[in-house]
Tab-separated table of C-alpha atoms and ligand atoms in Angstrom:
chain	number	residue	atom	x	y	z
A	1	MET	CA	20.015	5.397	3.836
A	2	ALA	CA	18.472	8.789	4.006
A	3	PHE	CA	15.055	8.669	3.192
A	4	ARG	CA	14.535	9.779	-0.447
A	5	HIS	CA	11.302	8.052	-1.939
A	6	LEU	CA	8.394	5.887	-0.027
A	7	ILE	CA	8.072	2.901	-2.753
A	8	SER	CA	8.062	0.359	0.760
A	9	ILE	CA	6.867	0.713	4.118
A	10	GLU	CA	10.254	-0.272	5.071
A	11	ASP	CA	11.739	3.085	4.035
A	12	VAL	CA	10.202	4.494	6.681
A	13	SER	CA	12.278	3.691	9.541
A	14	MET	CA	10.779	3.336	13.329
A	15	PRO	CA	11.913	7.287	13.994
A	16	LEU	CA	10.488	8.765	11.207
A	17	TRP	CA	6.988	6.628	11.721
A	18	GLU	CA	7.062	8.252	15.083
A	19	GLU	CA	7.866	11.367	13.209
A	20	LEU	CA	5.080	11.610	10.878
A	21	TYR	CA	2.494	10.468	13.379
A	22	ALA	CA	3.281	13.157	15.835
A	23	LEU	CA	3.185	15.502	12.690
A	24	CYS	CA	-0.601	14.012	12.014
A	25	GLU	CA	-1.876	14.640	15.372
A	26	ASP	CA	-0.887	18.181	15.353
A	27	ILE	CA	-1.986	18.600	12.311
A	28	MET	CA	-5.404	17.379	13.386
A	29	ALA	CA	-5.305	19.513	16.418
A	30	ARG	CA	-4.121	22.661	14.830
A	31	PRO	CA	-5.077	22.382	10.839
A	32	LYS	CA	-4.902	26.258	10.644
A	33	ALA	CA	-1.447	26.005	11.648
A	34	TYR	CA	-0.746	24.334	8.587
A	35	SER	CA	-2.752	25.929	6.011
A	36	LEU	CA	0.164	27.081	3.940
A	37	ALA	CA	2.457	24.673	4.768
A	38	CYS	CA	3.207	23.748	1.284
A	39	SER	CA	2.453	27.322	-0.575
A	40	GLY	CA	4.398	27.229	-3.731
A	41	LYS	CA	4.879	23.722	-3.300
A	42	VAL	CA	3.558	21.498	-6.394
A	43	LEU	CA	2.290	17.915	-6.556
A	44	ALA	CA	1.833	15.878	-9.422
A	45	THR	CA	-0.640	12.533	-9.420
A	46	LEU	CA	-0.036	10.200	-12.057
A	47	PHE	CA	-2.726	7.644	-11.697
A	48	PHE	CA	-2.358	4.671	-14.501
A	49	GLU	CA	-5.152	2.787	-12.628
A	50	PRO	CA	-8.199	3.539	-10.946
A	51	SER	CA	-8.222	5.593	-7.374
A	52	THR	CA	-10.931	7.090	-5.130
A	53	ARG	CA	-9.773	7.222	-1.427
A	54	THR	CA	-5.751	7.408	-2.754
A	55	ASN	CA	-5.925	10.140	-5.415
A	56	PHE	CA	-8.119	12.046	-4.133
A	57	SER	CA	-7.145	11.964	-0.103
A	58	PHE	CA	-3.548	13.212	-1.751
A	59	GLN	CA	-5.167	15.910	-3.635
A	60	ALA	CA	-7.326	17.163	-0.527
A	61	ALA	CA	-4.084	16.608	1.652
A	62	MET	CA	-1.782	18.940	-0.532
A	63	MET	CA	-4.902	21.607	-0.909
A	64	ARG	CA	-5.169	22.087	2.862
A	65	LEU	CA	-1.507	22.585	3.196
A	66	GLY	CA	-1.789	25.356	0.873
A	67	GLY	CA	0.158	23.840	-2.202
A	68	SER	CA	-1.230	22.810	-5.368
A	69	VAL	CA	-1.896	19.797	-7.520
A	70	PHE	CA	-1.897	18.604	-11.126
A	71	GLY	CA	-1.945	14.981	-13.124
A	72	PHE	CA	-4.126	12.654	-14.539
A	73	SER	CA	-6.418	9.474	-13.449
A	74	GLU	CA	-6.653	8.602	-16.969
A	75	PRO	CA	-3.277	7.502	-18.789
A	76	SER	CA	-4.910	7.813	-22.183
A	77	ALA	CA	-4.964	11.561	-22.288
A	78	THR	CA	-1.407	11.897	-21.900
A	79	SER	CA	1.664	10.903	-24.393
A	80	THR	CA	1.656	7.661	-22.358
A	81	ALA	CA	-1.222	6.716	-25.233
A	82	LYS	CA	1.570	7.850	-28.147
A	83	GLY	CA	3.697	5.389	-26.967
A	84	GLU	CA	6.240	7.821	-24.504
A	85	THR	CA	8.188	5.683	-22.411
A	86	PHE	CA	7.286	5.286	-18.843
A	87	ALA	CA	10.556	6.658	-17.603
A	88	ASP	CA	10.837	9.827	-19.972
A	89	THR	CA	6.922	10.511	-18.867
A	90	VAL	CA	8.699	10.723	-15.094
A	91	ARG	CA	11.700	12.924	-15.967
A	92	MET	CA	9.277	15.536	-17.368
A	93	MET	CA	7.090	15.283	-14.478
A	94	SER	CA	9.549	15.352	-11.754
A	95	SER	CA	11.155	18.476	-13.633
A	96	TYR	CA	7.809	20.095	-13.224
A	97	ALA	CA	6.440	19.319	-9.710
A	98	ASP	CA	8.203	18.636	-5.960
A	99	ALA	CA	6.792	14.977	-5.422
A	100	ILE	CA	5.346	12.886	-7.591
A	101	VAL	CA	2.684	10.153	-6.739
A	102	ILE	CA	2.432	7.217	-8.855
A	103	ARG	CA	0.031	4.498	-9.236
A	104	SER	CA	0.629	1.609	-12.028
A	105	PRO	CA	-0.875	-1.721	-12.757
A	106	TYR	CA	2.913	-3.063	-12.958
A	107	GLU	CA	4.615	-4.171	-10.054
A	108	GLY	CA	7.959	-2.327	-9.601
A	109	ALA	CA	6.552	1.032	-11.304
A	110	ALA	CA	7.309	3.198	-8.334
A	111	LEU	CA	10.858	1.859	-8.109
A	112	ALA	CA	11.469	2.383	-11.443
A	113	ALA	CA	10.045	5.766	-11.174
A	114	SER	CA	12.552	6.455	-8.690
A	115	LEU	CA	15.496	5.991	-10.955
A	116	TYR	CA	14.213	8.863	-13.170
A	117	SER	CA	13.157	11.303	-11.142
A	118	GLU	CA	14.459	14.274	-9.560
A	119	VAL	CA	12.153	14.986	-6.829
A	120	PRO	CA	10.616	12.392	-4.172
A	121	ILE	CA	8.414	9.202	-5.518
A	122	ILE	CA	5.537	7.996	-3.605
A	123	ASN	CA	4.245	4.713	-4.371
A	124	ALA	CA	0.596	4.882	-4.068
A	125	GLY	CA	0.276	0.834	-5.345
A	126	ASP	CA	2.363	-1.082	-8.060
A	127	GLY	CA	0.540	-3.520	-8.936
A	128	GLY	CA	-0.476	-6.707	-6.455
A	129	HIS	CA	3.199	-5.653	-4.880
A	130	LEU	CA	2.578	-2.805	-2.080
A	131	HIS	CA	0.821	0.108	-0.808
A	132	PRO	CA	2.900	2.235	1.668
A	133	THR	CA	0.662	4.835	2.115
A	134	GLN	CA	-2.259	2.587	3.134
A	135	THR	CA	-0.121	1.386	5.483
A	136	LEU	CA	0.805	4.706	7.053
A	137	THR	CA	-3.406	5.430	7.274
A	138	ASP	CA	-3.902	1.544	8.834
A	139	LEU	CA	-0.694	2.256	11.434
A	140	THR	CA	-2.449	5.385	12.019
A	141	THR	CA	-5.790	4.113	12.760
A	142	ILE	CA	-4.521	1.295	15.017
A	143	ARG	CA	-2.696	3.855	17.060
A	144	ARG	CA	-5.108	6.183	17.441
A	145	LYS	CA	-7.950	3.486	18.250
A	146	ARG	CA	-5.156	1.345	20.385
A	147	GLY	CA	-2.918	4.091	22.184
A	148	ALA	CA	-0.055	1.931	20.848
A	149	ILE	CA	0.771	-1.071	18.276
A	150	GLU	CA	1.546	-3.395	20.124
A	151	LYS	CA	0.492	-7.315	21.840
A	152	LEU	CA	-1.936	-7.607	18.760
A	153	THR	CA	-3.560	-10.837	17.513
A	154	VAL	CA	-4.379	-9.110	13.974
A	155	GLY	CA	-6.512	-11.393	11.061
A	156	LEU	CA	-5.382	-10.598	7.439
A	157	CYS	CA	-8.761	-11.674	5.318
A	158	GLY	CA	-9.641	-12.207	1.915
A	159	ASP	CA	-6.730	-11.582	-1.431
A	160	LEU	CA	-3.790	-12.054	0.231
A	161	LEU	CA	-2.135	-12.798	-2.955
A	162	TYR	CA	-2.812	-9.433	-5.017
A	163	GLY	CA	-3.803	-7.427	-2.173
A	164	ARG	CA	-0.882	-5.504	-1.870
A	165	THR	CA	-2.165	-3.536	1.282
A	166	ILE	CA	-1.953	-6.342	2.824
A	167	HIS	CA	2.077	-6.892	1.771
A	168	SER	CA	3.054	-3.681	3.301
A	169	LEU	CA	0.953	-3.986	5.999
A	170	VAL	CA	2.726	-7.113	7.313
A	171	LEU	CA	5.926	-5.933	6.296
A	172	ALA	CA	4.989	-2.732	8.838
A	173	LEU	CA	3.197	-4.730	11.600
A	174	SER	CA	6.076	-7.494	11.840
A	175	ARG	CA	8.500	-4.472	13.522
A	176	PHE	CA	6.008	-3.823	16.076
A	177	PRO	CA	6.497	-5.741	19.305
A	178	GLU	CA	4.391	-8.802	20.043
A	179	ILE	CA	2.381	-8.811	17.003
A	180	SER	CA	0.742	-12.207	15.698
A	181	PHE	CA	-0.964	-12.878	12.425
A	182	TYR	CA	-3.757	-15.147	11.130
A	183	LEU	CA	-3.553	-15.137	7.688
A	184	ILE	CA	-7.486	-15.677	6.303
A	185	SER	CA	-7.819	-16.597	2.526
A	186	PRO	CA	-8.644	-19.394	0.203
A	187	ARG	CA	-5.665	-21.492	-0.307
A	188	GLU	CA	-5.867	-20.439	-4.184
A	189	LEU	CA	-5.268	-16.589	-2.489
A	190	SER	CA	-2.555	-17.235	-0.022
A	191	ILE	CA	0.391	-15.291	0.528
A	192	PRO	CA	2.829	-14.749	-1.674
A	193	ASP	CA	5.880	-17.076	-0.973
A	194	TYR	CA	8.727	-13.801	-0.841
A	195	MET	CA	6.546	-12.668	1.880
A	196	LEU	CA	6.463	-16.041	3.855
A	197	ALA	CA	10.188	-16.375	3.373
A	198	HIS	CA	10.288	-12.780	5.247
A	199	LEU	CA	8.127	-13.803	7.754
A	200	LYS	CA	9.936	-16.910	8.661
A	201	GLN	CA	13.346	-15.066	8.299
A	202	LEU	CA	12.047	-12.785	11.148
A	203	ASN	CA	10.478	-15.452	13.294
A	204	GLN	CA	7.057	-13.949	13.044
A	205	LYS	CA	4.403	-15.890	14.630
A	206	TYR	CA	1.378	-16.439	12.292
A	207	ILE	CA	-0.677	-19.116	11.113
A	208	GLU	CA	-2.347	-19.790	7.897
A	209	THR	CA	-6.468	-20.549	7.856
A	210	THR	CA	-8.676	-20.983	5.488
A	211	ASN	CA	-11.513	-20.594	8.334
A	212	LEU	CA	-12.235	-17.024	9.515
A	213	GLU	CA	-14.927	-17.920	11.663
A	214	SER	CA	-13.051	-20.435	13.949
A	215	VAL	CA	-10.313	-17.490	14.957
A	216	LEU	CA	-12.221	-14.165	14.869
A	217	PRO	CA	-12.923	-14.988	18.320
A	218	GLN	CA	-9.180	-14.237	19.195
A	219	LEU	CA	-8.335	-11.127	17.180
A	220	ASP	CA	-7.723	-7.706	17.996
A	221	ILE	CA	-7.750	-6.358	14.613
A	222	LEU	CA	-9.584	-7.549	11.666
A	223	TYR	CA	-8.533	-6.551	8.238
A	224	MET	CA	-10.544	-7.253	5.550
A	225	THR	CA	-9.699	-7.053	1.901
A	226	ARG	CA	-11.735	-7.241	-1.193
A	227	VAL	CA	-10.624	-10.150	-3.720
A	228	GLN	CA	-8.621	-7.904	-6.506
A	229	ARG	CA	-10.818	-9.174	-9.681
A	230	GLU	CA	-8.422	-6.381	-11.758
A	231	ARG	CA	-5.141	-9.193	-11.342
A	232	PHE	CA	-7.277	-12.623	-12.596
A	233	ASP	CA	-6.597	-13.856	-15.754
A	234	ASP	CA	-9.328	-16.246	-15.049
A	235	PRO	CA	-12.771	-14.424	-14.749
A	236	ALA	CA	-14.439	-17.794	-13.665
A	237	LYS	CA	-12.032	-17.863	-10.958
A	238	TYR	CA	-12.771	-14.391	-9.438
A	239	GLU	CA	-16.750	-15.043	-9.261
A	240	ARG	CA	-15.700	-18.530	-7.567
A	241	LEU	CA	-13.895	-16.695	-4.864
A	242	LYS	CA	-14.911	-13.501	-4.217
A	243	ASN	CA	-17.538	-13.633	-1.782
A	244	VAL	CA	-15.587	-16.693	0.033
A	245	PHE	CA	-15.584	-14.751	3.243
A	246	ILE	CA	-18.623	-12.606	4.521
A	247	LEU	CA	-18.463	-10.688	7.874
A	248	ASN	CA	-21.819	-9.600	9.241
A	249	ARG	CA	-22.994	-8.906	12.378
A	250	ARG	CA	-24.004	-11.807	13.153
A	251	LYS	CA	-20.602	-13.331	12.965
A	252	LEU	CA	-19.489	-10.415	14.570
A	253	MET	CA	-21.402	-11.687	17.790
A	254	ALA	CA	-18.544	-13.808	18.686
A	255	ALA	CA	-16.195	-11.109	18.477
A	256	LYS	CA	-14.274	-9.327	21.067
A	257	GLU	CA	-15.799	-5.965	22.506
A	258	ASP	CA	-12.822	-3.774	21.298
A	259	LEU	CA	-12.195	-5.372	17.946
A	260	LEU	CA	-11.043	-3.331	15.257
A	261	VAL	CA	-12.675	-4.075	11.743
A	262	MET	CA	-10.838	-2.453	9.305
A	263	HIS	CA	-10.535	-2.469	4.929
A	264	PRO	CA	-8.685	-0.302	2.842
A	265	LEU	CA	-12.041	0.251	0.884
A	266	PRO	CA	-13.571	0.040	-1.470
A	267	ARG	CA	-15.813	-2.441	-0.098
A	268	LEU	CA	-18.155	-4.997	-2.420
A	269	GLU	CA	-19.632	-7.911	-0.701
A	270	GLU	CA	-16.976	-9.209	2.089
A	271	ILE	CA	-18.175	-6.544	4.562
A	272	ALA	CA	-22.466	-6.666	4.710
A	273	ARG	CA	-23.828	-3.249	5.577
A	274	ASP	CA	-25.380	-4.289	8.319
A	275	VAL	CA	-21.946	-3.886	10.195
A	276	ASP	CA	-21.415	-0.274	9.380
A	277	ASP	CA	-23.335	0.710	12.424
A	278	ASP	CA	-21.391	-1.279	15.098
A	279	PRO	CA	-19.099	0.707	16.937
A	280	ARG	CA	-16.250	-1.915	16.088
A	281	ALA	CA	-16.109	-1.091	12.479
A	282	ALA	CA	-13.353	1.363	11.731
A	283	TYR	CA	-12.941	1.868	7.968
A	284	PHE	CA	-14.873	5.046	7.154
A	285	GLU	CA	-12.561	6.567	9.986
A	286	GLN	CA	-9.445	4.815	8.698
A	287	ALA	CA	-10.130	6.772	5.074
A	288	ARG	CA	-10.184	9.988	7.149
A	289	LEU	CA	-7.331	9.470	8.968
A	290	GLY	CA	-5.352	8.593	5.927
A	291	MET	CA	-5.403	12.203	4.218
A	292	PHE	CA	-4.029	13.623	7.531
A	293	ILE	CA	-1.205	11.440	7.509
A	294	ARG	CA	-0.779	11.884	4.150
A	295	MET	CA	-0.341	15.656	4.990
A	296	ALA	CA	2.275	14.782	7.225
A	297	LEU	CA	3.992	12.846	4.410
A	298	LEU	CA	3.661	15.657	1.847
A	299	TYR	CA	4.820	18.537	4.123
A	300	LYS	CA	7.914	16.025	5.249
A	301	MET	CA	8.410	15.092	1.296
A	302	THR	CA	7.543	18.165	-0.516
A	303	HIS	CA	10.254	19.753	1.467
A	304	MET	CA	13.346	17.731	0.410
A	305	PRO	CA	16.281	18.718	-1.852
A	306	ARG	CA	15.696	17.841	-5.389
A	307	ILE	CA	18.564	15.477	-6.482
A	308	PRO	CA	19.669	14.714	-10.174
A	309	ALA	CA	19.110	11.092	-11.181
A	310	GLU	CA	22.392	8.743	-10.726
A	311	PRO	CA	23.387	6.988	-13.818
A	312	LEU	CA	22.153	3.419	-14.192
A	313	ARG	CA	23.965	0.242	-14.469
A	314	ASP	CA	22.656	-3.548	-14.415
A	315	ASN	CA	23.839	-5.630	-11.440
A	316	THR	CA	22.423	-8.827	-12.909
A	317	GLU	CA	21.564	-10.609	-16.309
A	318	GLY	CA	18.596	-12.500	-14.813
A	319	VAL	CA	14.979	-12.022	-16.423
A	320	CYS	CA	12.157	-11.447	-14.135
A	321	VAL	CA	9.388	-14.288	-14.649
A	322	ASN	CA	6.544	-11.895	-13.624
A	323	GLU	CA	4.611	-10.950	-16.197
A	324	ARG	CA	3.149	-7.737	-14.626
A	325	CYS	CA	6.540	-6.741	-13.284
A	326	ILE	CA	7.546	-3.199	-15.221
A	327	THR	CA	10.651	-4.443	-16.362
A	328	ARG	CA	8.599	-6.800	-18.709
A	329	ARG	CA	6.608	-4.244	-19.718
A	330	GLU	CA	9.625	-1.202	-19.940
A	331	PRO	CA	12.757	-3.510	-21.201
A	332	TYR	CA	15.275	-0.641	-21.150
A	333	LEU	CA	15.072	-0.476	-17.661
A	334	PRO	CA	18.329	-1.418	-15.544
A	335	LYS	CA	18.156	-5.458	-14.651
A	336	LEU	CA	18.707	-5.141	-10.668
A	337	ALA	CA	18.428	-8.167	-8.464
A	338	LYS	CA	17.993	-7.431	-4.468
A	339	PRO	CA	21.159	-6.649	-3.042
A	340	GLY	CA	21.973	-9.730	-0.728
A	341	ALA	CA	19.042	-11.727	-3.004
A	342	LEU	CA	20.963	-11.861	-6.337
A	343	GLY	CA	17.694	-14.477	-7.111
A	344	GLN	CA	15.265	-12.086	-6.429
A	345	CYS	CA	14.119	-8.925	-8.746
A	346	GLU	CA	14.716	-5.514	-6.742
A	347	TYR	CA	11.736	-4.190	-8.744
A	348	CYS	CA	8.651	-6.603	-7.914
A	349	ASP	CA	10.427	-9.188	-5.145
A	350	LYS	CA	9.439	-12.245	-7.765
A	351	ASN	CA	12.307	-14.807	-9.018
A	352	LEU	CA	14.676	-14.308	-11.548
A	353	LEU	CA	15.729	-16.610	-14.194
A	354	THR	CA	18.899	-16.237	-15.443
A	355	ARG	CA	19.765	-18.149	-18.537
B	401	NCD	C1	-6.784	-0.663	-2.272
B	401	NCD	C2	-5.983	-0.674	-3.407
B	401	NCD	O1	-5.833	0.109	-4.270
B	401	NCD	O2	-5.156	-1.514	-3.246
B	401	NCD	N1	-7.559	0.390	-2.207
B	401	NCD	C3	-6.956	1.662	-1.651
B	401	NCD	O3	-6.540	2.039	-1.929
B	401	NCD	N2	-7.830	2.138	-0.443
B	401	NCD	C4	-7.505	-2.121	-2.193
B	401	NCD	C5	-8.342	-2.413	-3.317
B	401	NCD	O4	-8.109	-1.514	-3.841
B	401	NCD	O5	-9.279	-3.334	-2.609
């Protein structure tokens, strides 16, 4: 399939990743040469959920390419508040812009948007599901700091259930050679079943554990995450789980000298401030690199042709079990099962119920 939308990191083939990374390096080396690369192009940013880095790094990236940006970060100021459907909002924006960046609290929202858009859709986070441009940022960081993405023991720590950055990073890293994972979380926040099924299908090496300190000495990369308060129905449960893992300078003494400590940010208590000065702390540089890889992505995606949306048809009778699936919020969306996995929702990967 030709690259058209970035919904999942799996839409980025390995050759495309190499192309984007090379472009990112060139942009960093020669920023002036790209300062008009997107002149006359317009990016729409539709943020139905709060964001600092993702939203502003996309805006900064587009401006540094000489392009323009419009959009919202407060949907209450748009016709969504009047009851306009998501599909109609996307249709309109796609007629004004050359590419659309979208973040939503609903899982599968970016895929849904791609069904109605004439221009490329970029998933900037869909609920607790996926976050592929954060993963491009993460891969860029690992590649720059390590020289290559291979032979790495990677610890993923914190909220593996709702952490969308984790899901996309696991999907991405499992395509590189000799990567093994420690999945470090409380049992209640362990990685979703569909992700485990994927890892098993790939014969990927992974170990699930609840103990960060016991595995820390073996890690080449430690990817910490915030417990995702906004996805919890029960505030007491969040309070109980939010600080289960705290990385601090004392614990880091047991880690490798060349460990990379990464975090998509925002960081709450899970990384103590005393880690920030440690040379192994990579998270602020990671956030900066995100802007450059997004420049490479925007350069590529805003120059793609406008293609009319195709007519839509259901391919299943099934209803998604996931209450946070975009199909539960926008019932007119076509009912779609994953090709080859008829019981799985194409939008959010959760199970479909057939009557
Ligand atoms: C992450 C997100 O929004 O999923 N933030 C980001 O994009 N850098 C992680 C988080 O919010 O915890």
